[in-house]
PDB file of C-alpha atoms in Angstrom:
ATOM      1  CA  MET A  73     126.857 159.279  39.977  1.00 34.00           C
ATOM      2  CA  SER A  74     127.714 158.717  36.266  1.00 34.00           C
ATOM      3  CA  GLY A  75     127.052 155.487  34.639  1.00 36.00           C
ATOM      4  CA  ALA A  76     126.381 154.072  30.605  1.00 35.00           C
ATOM      5  CA  HIS A  77     124.973 150.817  29.160  1.00 34.00           C
ATOM      6  CA  SER A  78     124.184 149.589  25.928  1.00 37.00           C
ATOM      7  CA  ASP A  79     120.838 150.113  24.688  1.00 39.00           C
ATOM      8  CA  SER A  80     120.772 150.952  21.710  1.00 38.00           C
ATOM      9  CA  ARG A  81     117.202 152.562  21.499  1.00 45.00           C
ATOM     10  CA  GLU A  82     117.883 156.324  20.163  1.00 47.00           C
ATOM     11  CA  GLY A  83     117.392 158.348  22.900  1.00 48.00           C
ATOM     12  CA  THR A  84     117.924 157.433  25.269  1.00 57.00           C
ATOM     13  CA  ARG A  85     120.095 158.352  28.324  1.00 70.00           C
ATOM     14  CA  PRO A  86     122.581 156.871  30.689  1.00 83.00           C
ATOM     15  CA  PHE A  87     120.594 157.141  34.248  1.00 94.00           C
ATOM     16  CA  ALA A  88     123.011 159.803  35.706  1.00 92.00           C
ATOM     17  CA  LEU A  89     120.968 160.459  39.238  1.00 96.00           C
ATOM     18  CA  GLY A  90     122.219 160.521  41.944  1.00 95.00           C
ATOM     19  CA  PRO A  91     123.353 159.324  44.863  1.00 97.00           C
ATOM     20  CA  ALA A  92     119.919 160.625  46.914  1.00 98.00           C
ATOM     21  CA  LEU A  93     117.053 160.161  45.095  1.00 98.00           C
ATOM     22  CA  LEU A  94     113.963 162.100  46.922  1.00 98.00           C
ATOM     23  CA  PHE A  95     109.701 161.013  46.593  1.00 98.00           C
ATOM     24  CA  VAL A  96     107.440 163.488  46.801  1.00 98.00           C
ATOM     25  CA  PRO A  97     103.847 163.675  47.340  1.00 97.00           C
ATOM     26  CA  ALA A  98     102.633 164.705  43.539  1.00 97.00           C
ATOM     27  CA  ASP A  99      99.575 166.935  45.750  1.00 95.00           C
ATOM     28  CA  ARG A 100     102.465 168.759  46.848  1.00 94.00           C
ATOM     29  CA  PRO A 101     103.573 170.464  44.378  1.00 91.00           C
ATOM     30  CA  GLU A 102     105.001 172.868  46.869  1.00 94.00           C
ATOM     31  CA  ARG A 103     107.905 170.883  47.656  1.00 96.00           C
ATOM     32  CA  LEU A 104     109.272 169.655  44.729  1.00 96.00           C
ATOM     33  CA  PRO A 105     112.022 173.117  44.992  1.00 96.00           C
ATOM     34  CA  LYS A 106     112.132 172.285  48.565  1.00 96.00           C
ATOM     35  CA  ALA A 107     113.524 168.572  47.698  1.00 97.00           C
ATOM     36  CA  LEU A 108     115.499 169.181  44.052  1.00 97.00           C
ATOM     37  CA  GLU A 109     117.564 172.336  47.170  1.00 97.00           C
ATOM     38  CA  ARG A 110     118.360 169.339  49.442  1.00 97.00           C
ATOM     39  CA  ALA A 111     118.149 166.247  47.141  1.00 98.00           C
ATOM     40  CA  ASP A 112     120.279 165.029  44.036  1.00 97.00           C
ATOM     41  CA  ALA A 113     117.044 164.875  42.725  1.00 98.00           C
ATOM     42  CA  ALA A 114     113.438 163.989  43.452  1.00 98.00           C
ATOM     43  CA  ILE A 115     111.309 161.396  42.721  1.00 98.00           C
ATOM     44  CA  LEU A 116     107.757 162.995  42.026  1.00 98.00           C
ATOM     45  CA  ASP A 117     104.467 160.443  43.696  1.00 98.00           C
ATOM     46  CA  LEU A 118     101.361 160.003  41.716  1.00 98.00           C
ATOM     47  CA  GLU A 119     101.667 156.684  43.219  1.00 97.00           C
ATOM     48  CA  ASP A 120     100.965 155.762  47.476  1.00 94.00           C
ATOM     49  CA  ALA A 121     102.025 159.070  48.168  1.00 95.00           C
ATOM     50  CA  VAL A 122      98.781 160.061  46.979  1.00 96.00           C
ATOM     51  CA  ALA A 123      95.095 158.652  48.216  1.00 95.00           C
ATOM     52  CA  GLY A 124      93.332 157.314  45.728  1.00 93.00           C
ATOM     53  CA  HIS A 125      90.353 160.152  45.913  1.00 95.00           C
ATOM     54  CA  ALA A 126      93.722 162.956  45.083  1.00 95.00           C
ATOM     55  CA  LYS A 127      94.829 161.062  42.375  1.00 97.00           C
ATOM     56  CA  SER A 128      93.643 163.435  40.037  1.00 97.00           C
ATOM     57  CA  VAL A 129      94.041 166.715  41.380  1.00 97.00           C
ATOM     58  CA  ALA A 130      97.521 164.712  41.862  1.00 97.00           C
ATOM     59  CA  ARG A 131      98.220 165.229  37.873  1.00 98.00           C
ATOM     60  CA  GLU A 132      97.083 168.737  37.644  1.00 97.00           C
ATOM     61  CA  ALA A 133      99.657 169.490  40.567  1.00 97.00           C
ATOM     62  CA  MET A 134     102.051 167.843  38.286  1.00 97.00           C
ATOM     63  CA  ILE A 135     101.172 169.565  35.300  1.00 97.00           C
ATOM     64  CA  ALA A 136     100.885 172.781  36.804  1.00 96.00           C
ATOM     65  CA  ALA A 137     103.891 172.433  38.266  1.00 95.00           C
ATOM     66  CA  ASP A 138     106.020 171.562  35.283  1.00 96.00           C
ATOM     67  CA  PRO A 139     108.714 169.421  36.658  1.00 96.00           C
ATOM     68  CA  ASP A 140     112.168 169.127  35.734  1.00 96.00           C
ATOM     69  CA  PRO A 141     113.141 166.987  32.860  1.00 97.00           C
ATOM     70  CA  ASP A 142     116.813 166.463  33.886  1.00 96.00           C
ATOM     71  CA  ARG A 143     116.184 166.167  37.902  1.00 97.00           C
ATOM     72  CA  VAL A 144     112.493 164.883  38.630  1.00 98.00           C
ATOM     73  CA  ILE A 145     111.405 161.841  37.714  1.00 98.00           C
ATOM     74  CA  VAL A 146     107.144 160.411  38.454  1.00 98.00           C
ATOM     75  CA  ARG A 147     106.694 157.459  40.220  1.00 98.00           C
ATOM     76  CA  VAL A 148     103.354 155.876  38.193  1.00 98.00           C
ATOM     77  CA  ASN A 149     101.212 153.988  39.178  1.00 98.00           C
ATOM     78  CA  GLY A 150     101.139 150.125  38.007  1.00 97.00           C
ATOM     79  CA  PRO A 151     100.535 149.026  35.164  1.00 98.00           C
ATOM     80  CA  GLU A 152      97.362 147.003  36.012  1.00 96.00           C
ATOM     81  CA  THR A 153      95.590 149.603  37.626  1.00 97.00           C
ATOM     82  CA  PRO A 154      93.014 152.594  35.941  1.00 96.00           C
ATOM     83  CA  GLU A 155      95.165 154.907  36.545  1.00 98.00           C
ATOM     84  CA  PHE A 156      98.269 154.355  34.774  1.00 98.00           C
ATOM     85  CA  ALA A 157      96.336 154.974  31.644  1.00 98.00           C
ATOM     86  CA  ARG A 158      95.222 158.023  33.338  1.00 98.00           C
ATOM     87  CA  ASP A 159      98.377 158.634  34.387  1.00 98.00           C
ATOM     88  CA  LEU A 160     100.418 158.250  31.140  1.00 98.00           C
ATOM     89  CA  ALA A 161      97.689 160.334  29.298  1.00 98.00           C
ATOM     90  CA  ALA A 162      98.984 163.766  32.355  1.00 98.00           C
ATOM     91  CA  LEU A 163     102.272 162.861  31.860  1.00 98.00           C
ATOM     92  CA  ALA A 164     102.137 163.463  28.128  1.00 97.00           C
ATOM     93  CA  GLN A 165     101.277 167.400  28.850  1.00 98.00           C
ATOM     94  CA  THR A 166     104.649 168.040  29.962  1.00 98.00           C
ATOM     95  CA  ARG A 167     108.037 167.234  29.767  1.00 98.00           C
ATOM     96  CA  ILE A 168     108.978 164.936  31.909  1.00 98.00           C
ATOM     97  CA  ARG A 169     111.275 161.566  30.679  1.00 97.00           C
ATOM     98  CA  THR A 170     111.814 159.404  33.042  1.00 98.00           C
ATOM     99  CA  VAL A 171     109.512 157.895  34.721  1.00 98.00           C
ATOM    100  CA  MET A 172     109.327 154.873  37.462  1.00 98.00           C
ATOM    101  CA  VAL A 173     106.820 152.435  36.752  1.00 98.00           C
ATOM    102  CA  ALA A 174     105.756 150.530  40.177  1.00 98.00           C
ATOM    103  CA  LYS A 175     104.576 146.999  41.467  1.00 98.00           C
ATOM    104  CA  ALA A 176     106.843 146.972  37.437  1.00 98.00           C
ATOM    105  CA  GLU A 177     106.008 142.700  36.663  1.00 98.00           C
ATOM    106  CA  ASP A 178     105.091 142.638  32.297  1.00 98.00           C
ATOM    107  CA  PRO A 179     107.777 143.835  30.145  1.00 98.00           C
ATOM    108  CA  ALA A 180     105.037 144.089  27.767  1.00 98.00           C
ATOM    109  CA  SER A 181     103.222 146.217  29.742  1.00 98.00           C
ATOM    110  CA  LEU A 182     106.532 149.014  29.536  1.00 98.00           C
ATOM    111  CA  ALA A 183     105.425 149.601  26.221  1.00 97.00           C
ATOM    112  CA  PRO A 184     103.092 152.672  25.736  1.00 97.00           C
ATOM    113  CA  LEU A 185     106.697 154.514  27.658  1.00 98.00           C
ATOM    114  CA  SER A 186     108.674 153.980  24.058  1.00 96.00           C
ATOM    115  CA  ARG A 187     109.781 157.635  24.107  1.00 95.00           C
ATOM    116  CA  TYR A 188     110.539 157.797  28.266  1.00 98.00           C
ATOM    117  CA  ASP A 189     113.498 155.700  30.223  1.00 98.00           C
ATOM    118  CA  VAL A 190     111.957 154.592  32.059  1.00 98.00           C
ATOM    119  CA  ILE A 191     112.544 152.875  36.076  1.00 98.00           C
ATOM    120  CA  ALA A 192     111.633 149.304  36.522  1.00 98.00           C
ATOM    121  CA  LEU A 193     110.634 148.886  40.530  1.00 98.00           C
ATOM    122  CA  CYS A 194     110.235 145.554  41.535  1.00 98.00           C
ATOM    123  CA  GLU A 195     108.441 145.079  44.870  1.00 97.00           C
ATOM    124  CA  THR A 196     106.693 142.326  44.788  1.00 97.00           C
ATOM    125  CA  ALA A 197     107.254 138.447  43.804  1.00 97.00           C
ATOM    126  CA  ARG A 198     106.176 138.075  39.991  1.00 97.00           C
ATOM    127  CA  GLY A 199     108.303 142.204  39.556  1.00 98.00           C
ATOM    128  CA  VAL A 200     111.264 140.204  41.615  1.00 98.00           C
ATOM    129  CA  VAL A 201     111.714 136.839  38.954  1.00 98.00           C
ATOM    130  CA  HIS A 202     111.052 139.639  35.752  1.00 98.00           C
ATOM    131  CA  ALA A 203     113.591 141.147  37.490  1.00 98.00           C
ATOM    132  CA  GLU A 204     116.364 140.570  34.052  1.00 98.00           C
ATOM    133  CA  GLN A 205     113.113 141.104  31.437  1.00 98.00           C
ATOM    134  CA  LEU A 206     112.857 144.233  32.417  1.00 98.00           C
ATOM    135  CA  ALA A 207     116.231 145.130  32.946  1.00 98.00           C
ATOM    136  CA  ALA A 208     116.165 143.659  29.326  1.00 98.00           C
ATOM    137  CA  VAL A 209     113.374 146.358  28.229  1.00 98.00           C
ATOM    138  CA  PRO A 210     114.973 149.020  25.427  1.00 97.00           C
ATOM    139  CA  GLN A 211     113.291 151.928  27.252  1.00 97.00           C
ATOM    140  CA  VAL A 212     114.312 150.609  31.059  1.00 98.00           C
ATOM    141  CA  VAL A 213     117.705 152.229  32.468  1.00 98.00           C
ATOM    142  CA  ALA A 214     118.023 151.222  35.419  1.00 98.00           C
ATOM    143  CA  LEU A 215     115.151 148.654  38.403  1.00 98.00           C
ATOM    144  CA  MET A 216     114.712 149.886  42.559  1.00 98.00           C
ATOM    145  CA  TRP A 217     113.261 147.380  44.748  1.00 98.00           C
ATOM    146  CA  GLY A 218     111.243 147.747  46.766  1.00 97.00           C
ATOM    147  CA  ALA A 219     111.027 145.573  50.541  1.00 96.00           C
ATOM    148  CA  GLU A 220     107.039 146.300  52.131  1.00 95.00           C
ATOM    149  CA  ASP A 221     105.595 145.911  49.171  1.00 95.00           C
ATOM    150  CA  LEU A 222     107.518 142.609  48.381  1.00 97.00           C
ATOM    151  CA  VAL A 223     106.654 141.057  51.549  1.00 97.00           C
ATOM    152  CA  ALA A 224     103.415 141.965  51.340  1.00 95.00           C
ATOM    153  CA  SER A 225     103.312 140.550  48.052  1.00 95.00           C
ATOM    154  CA  LEU A 226     104.231 137.329  49.940  1.00 97.00           C
ATOM    155  CA  GLY A 227     101.750 137.468  52.619  1.00 97.00           C
ATOM    156  CA  GLY A 228     104.403 138.253  55.276  1.00 97.00           C
ATOM    157  CA  THR A 229     104.323 140.876  58.055  1.00 96.00           C
ATOM    158  CA  SER A 230     108.029 143.224  57.709  1.00 96.00           C
ATOM    159  CA  SER A 231     110.584 142.462  56.130  1.00 97.00           C
ATOM    160  CA  ARG A 232     113.022 143.727  58.667  1.00 96.00           C
ATOM    161  CA  PHE A 233     114.332 141.408  61.891  1.00 96.00           C
ATOM    162  CA  ALA A 234     113.911 143.229  65.278  1.00 94.00           C
ATOM    163  CA  ASP A 235     117.552 144.841  64.649  1.00 93.00           C
ATOM    164  CA  ALA A 236     116.401 146.360  61.913  1.00 92.00           C
ATOM    165  CA  THR A 237     118.396 144.526  59.420  1.00 94.00           C
ATOM    166  CA  TYR A 238     116.508 142.493  56.153  1.00 96.00           C
ATOM    167  CA  ARG A 239     114.951 139.236  56.454  1.00 97.00           C
ATOM    168  CA  ASP A 240     116.593 136.723  53.471  1.00 97.00           C
ATOM    169  CA  VAL A 241     113.746 137.039  51.702  1.00 98.00           C
ATOM    170  CA  ALA A 242     114.120 140.972  51.239  1.00 98.00           C
ATOM    171  CA  ARG A 243     118.281 140.364  50.828  1.00 98.00           C
ATOM    172  CA  LEU A 244     117.788 138.411  48.557  1.00 98.00           C
ATOM    173  CA  ALA A 245     115.602 140.371  46.431  1.00 98.00           C
ATOM    174  CA  ARG A 246     117.910 143.098  46.956  1.00 98.00           C
ATOM    175  CA  ALA A 247     121.004 141.330  45.228  1.00 98.00           C
ATOM    176  CA  ARG A 248     118.329 139.844  42.784  1.00 98.00           C
ATOM    177  CA  VAL A 249     117.380 143.636  41.132  1.00 98.00           C
ATOM    178  CA  LEU A 250     121.272 144.362  41.070  1.00 98.00           C
ATOM    179  CA  LEU A 251     122.651 141.363  39.314  1.00 98.00           C
ATOM    180  CA  ALA A 252     119.587 141.939  37.263  1.00 98.00           C
ATOM    181  CA  ALA A 253     120.821 145.377  36.283  1.00 98.00           C
ATOM    182  CA  GLY A 254     124.261 144.743  36.051  1.00 97.00           C
ATOM    183  CA  ALA A 255     123.470 141.988  33.603  1.00 98.00           C
ATOM    184  CA  PHE A 256     121.768 144.145  30.712  1.00 97.00           C
ATOM    185  CA  ASP A 257     124.203 146.949  31.364  1.00 96.00           C
ATOM    186  CA  LYS A 258     121.245 149.288  33.569  1.00 97.00           C
ATOM    187  CA  ARG A 259     122.022 151.157  36.417  1.00 97.00           C
ATOM    188  CA  ALA A 260     120.442 149.922  40.010  1.00 98.00           C
ATOM    189  CA  ILE A 261     118.408 151.496  43.258  1.00 98.00           C
ATOM    190  CA  ASP A 262     117.904 151.065  46.983  1.00 98.00           C
ATOM    191  CA  ALA A 263     115.118 150.580  47.474  1.00 98.00           C
ATOM    192  CA  VAL A 264     114.281 153.627  50.388  1.00 97.00           C
ATOM    193  CA  HIS A 265     114.818 153.400  54.789  1.00 97.00           C
ATOM    194  CA  VAL A 266     110.692 153.873  55.905  1.00 95.00           C
ATOM    195  CA  ASP A 267     112.555 154.089  59.958  1.00 96.00           C
ATOM    196  CA  ILE A 268     113.599 158.190  59.075  1.00 97.00           C
ATOM    197  CA  GLY A 269     115.246 158.789  62.726  1.00 96.00           C
ATOM    198  CA  ASP A 270     117.134 156.359  61.730  1.00 97.00           C
ATOM    199  CA  LEU A 271     120.371 157.769  60.371  1.00 98.00           C
ATOM    200  CA  GLU A 272     123.193 155.006  61.728  1.00 97.00           C
ATOM    201  CA  GLY A 273     121.035 152.055  59.594  1.00 97.00           C
ATOM    202  CA  LEU A 274     120.833 154.440  57.014  1.00 98.00           C
ATOM    203  CA  SER A 275     124.374 154.510  56.655  1.00 98.00           C
ATOM    204  CA  LEU A 276     124.786 151.737  56.600  1.00 97.00           C
ATOM    205  CA  GLU A 277     121.989 150.051  54.134  1.00 98.00           C
ATOM    206  CA  ALA A 278     123.823 153.325  51.766  1.00 98.00           C
ATOM    207  CA  GLN A 279     127.723 152.431  52.626  1.00 97.00           C
ATOM    208  CA  ASP A 280     126.794 148.422  51.497  1.00 98.00           C
ATOM    209  CA  ALA A 281     124.672 149.742  48.404  1.00 98.00           C
ATOM    210  CA  ALA A 282     127.767 152.297  46.928  1.00 96.00           C
ATOM    211  CA  ALA A 283     129.662 149.158  47.998  1.00 94.00           C
ATOM    212  CA  SER A 284     127.513 146.855  46.085  1.00 97.00           C
ATOM    213  CA  GLY A 285     127.111 148.716  42.488  1.00 96.00           C
ATOM    214  CA  PHE A 286     123.335 150.542  43.343  1.00 98.00           C
ATOM    215  CA  ALA A 287     124.030 153.731  41.774  1.00 96.00           C
ATOM    216  CA  ALA A 288     121.702 155.894  43.933  1.00 98.00           C
ATOM    217  CA  THR A 289     119.769 155.163  46.925  1.00 98.00           C
ATOM    218  CA  ALA A 290     116.256 156.188  47.605  1.00 98.00           C
ATOM    219  CA  CYS A 291     114.552 158.081  50.699  1.00 98.00           C
ATOM    220  CA  ILE A 292     111.263 159.913  51.870  1.00 97.00           C
ATOM    221  CA  HIS A 293     112.601 162.655  53.737  1.00 97.00           C
ATOM    222  CA  PRO A 294     115.257 165.664  53.245  1.00 97.00           C
ATOM    223  CA  GLY A 295     116.764 164.719  56.165  1.00 98.00           C
ATOM    224  CA  GLN A 296     118.111 161.064  55.408  1.00 98.00           C
ATOM    225  CA  VAL A 297     119.390 163.270  52.407  1.00 98.00           C
ATOM    226  CA  ALA A 298     123.054 163.738  54.125  1.00 98.00           C
ATOM    227  CA  THR A 299     123.330 160.793  55.559  1.00 98.00           C
ATOM    228  CA  ILE A 300     123.411 158.907  52.075  1.00 98.00           C
ATOM    229  CA  ARG A 301     125.419 161.312  50.146  1.00 97.00           C
ATOM    230  CA  GLU A 302     128.242 160.295  52.624  1.00 97.00           C
ATOM    231  CA  ALA A 303     127.971 157.175  52.286  1.00 97.00           C
ATOM    232  CA  TYR A 304     128.484 157.169  48.949  1.00 96.00           C
ATOM    233  CA  ALA A 305     131.335 159.544  48.862  1.00 93.00           C
ATOM    234  CA  PRO A 306     135.233 157.692  48.939  1.00 89.00           C
ATOM    235  CA  THR A 307     136.832 158.047  51.545  1.00 84.00           C
ATOM    236  CA  GLU A 308     140.539 160.312  52.106  1.00 86.00           C
ATOM    237  CA  GLU A 309     141.678 156.989  52.519  1.00 88.00           C
ATOM    238  CA  GLN A 310     139.640 154.870  50.169  1.00 86.00           C
ATOM    239  CA  LEU A 311     140.358 157.812  47.357  1.00 88.00           C
ATOM    240  CA  ARG A 312     144.317 157.869  48.263  1.00 87.00           C
ATOM    241  CA  TRP A 313     144.836 154.368  47.694  1.00 89.00           C
ATOM    242  CA  ALA A 314     142.636 154.639  44.471  1.00 87.00           C
ATOM    243  CA  HIS A 315     145.150 157.363  42.234  1.00 90.00           C
ATOM    244  CA  GLY A 316     147.902 155.005  44.126  1.00 91.00           C
ATOM    245  CA  VAL A 317     147.316 151.281  42.121  1.00 89.00           C
ATOM    246  CA  LEU A 318     145.839 153.088  39.029  1.00 92.00           C
ATOM    247  CA  ALA A 319     149.216 155.350  38.919  1.00 91.00           C
ATOM    248  CA  GLU A 320     151.449 151.945  39.266  1.00 88.00           C
ATOM    249  CA  ALA A 321     149.161 149.988  36.968  1.00 89.00           C
ATOM    250  CA  GLU A 322     150.588 149.293  33.759  1.00 82.00           C
ATOM    251  CA  GLY A 323     148.671 145.818  32.035  1.00 81.00           C
ATOM    252  CA  GLY A 324     148.740 142.655  33.810  1.00 86.00           C
ATOM    253  CA  ALA A 325     148.511 141.328  37.947  1.00 89.00           C
ATOM    254  CA  PHE A 326     150.984 143.296  40.852  1.00 90.00           C
ATOM    255  CA  ARG A 327     151.662 143.558  43.862  1.00 88.00           C
ATOM    256  CA  PHE A 328     150.145 147.092  45.702  1.00 92.00           C
ATOM    257  CA  GLU A 329     150.851 147.617  49.484  1.00 92.00           C
ATOM    258  CA  GLY A 330     150.606 144.002  49.846  1.00 89.00           C
ATOM    259  CA  ARG A 331     147.946 142.664  47.948  1.00 92.00           C
ATOM    260  CA  MET A 332     147.587 141.662  44.165  1.00 90.00           C
ATOM    261  CA  ILE A 333     145.603 143.949  41.930  1.00 88.00           C
ATOM    262  CA  ASP A 334     144.585 142.430  38.249  1.00 90.00           C
ATOM    263  CA  GLU A 335     142.279 144.349  36.482  1.00 90.00           C
ATOM    264  CA  PRO A 336     139.193 143.671  38.627  1.00 88.00           C
ATOM    265  CA  ILE A 337     140.566 145.866  41.506  1.00 92.00           C
ATOM    266  CA  LEU A 338     141.497 148.200  39.559  1.00 93.00           C
ATOM    267  CA  ARG A 339     137.528 148.932  37.566  1.00 88.00           C
ATOM    268  CA  HIS A 340     136.920 149.129  41.615  1.00 88.00           C
ATOM    269  CA  ALA A 341     139.753 151.770  42.325  1.00 91.00           C
ATOM    270  CA  ARG A 342     138.159 152.996  38.946  1.00 90.00           C
ATOM    271  CA  ALA A 343     135.034 153.960  40.498  1.00 86.00           C
ATOM    272  CA  LEU A 344     135.815 154.759  43.365  1.00 87.00           C
ATOM    273  CA  VAL A 345     137.722 157.721  41.887  1.00 87.00           C
ATOM    274  CA  MET A 346     134.044 157.882  39.217  1.00 84.00           C
ATOM    275  CA  ARG A 347     131.896 158.822  42.067  1.00 82.00           C
ATOM    276  CA  ALA A 348     134.354 161.456  43.541  1.00 83.00           C
ATOM    277  CA  GLY A 349     133.878 162.579  40.823  1.00 75.00           C
ATOM    278  CA  ALA A 350     130.145 163.242  40.779  1.00 56.00           C
ATOM    279  CA  GLU A 351     127.956 166.303  40.786  1.00 42.00           C
ATOM    280  CA  PRO A 352     125.842 166.512  42.917  1.00 43.00           C
ATOM    281  CA  GLY A 353     122.920 167.216  41.124  1.00 39.00           C
ATOM    282  CA  ARG A 354     123.869 165.696  37.616  1.00 36.00           C
ATOM    283  CA  GLY A 355     124.881 162.396  39.176  1.00 39.00           C
TER     284      GLY A 355
END
């Protein structure tokens, strides 16, 4: 996926990875090459995927793996934890340039990451409420949201109804994070679908994410990658329409195939063409 933002911070790169971002436990670095073969980028996870007693080993393994800075994101522990400073010390010994901050809440807590491109993970009630402030931080290039930690932070027990659709509080958080990212010309990443076997549900969510404006969807299993890529890829009919309407555009509103077309609709068409031209693994 390609994208740009108006951030003036020197050295900041537009977030252009996706559409399928695959989590990999940092204490299992042998899985990283396979993840990069299968997905568009990997998120090397120092947080939830690693038990507390194994975090030091995970950091050492990350340093030894020398991850590709162009296609690997590292998720660090939350700024309120003692592990955060240890994670940053380990990151300083790598070539990594993109860091995902778990349970991001306070924009000031991102100050130690000024040399990195930051993905702020809004996965608590406070993080979602502060999504706009987090998106405004210069080094933040994208926002992501998380449903399960969010509901847990509220004292709830489930982010979804029995039919696997999101409860209203999760839907609100998802929309708010997307809007906050867009308001500051940053990118947004959709949450993981934790039911690995539910590819139909994943497909519907990823299709909705792509249509709504998310740049990518995170996943937790290689078997989910193809479904996400297919969901983000425009159909032949969508591309036929997009190329056709753009070919007819001459400025101002006009009618095309029975529909009134103006600039917002032309931007939809350009987005479809842009998505079709994205190179897997490079955005």
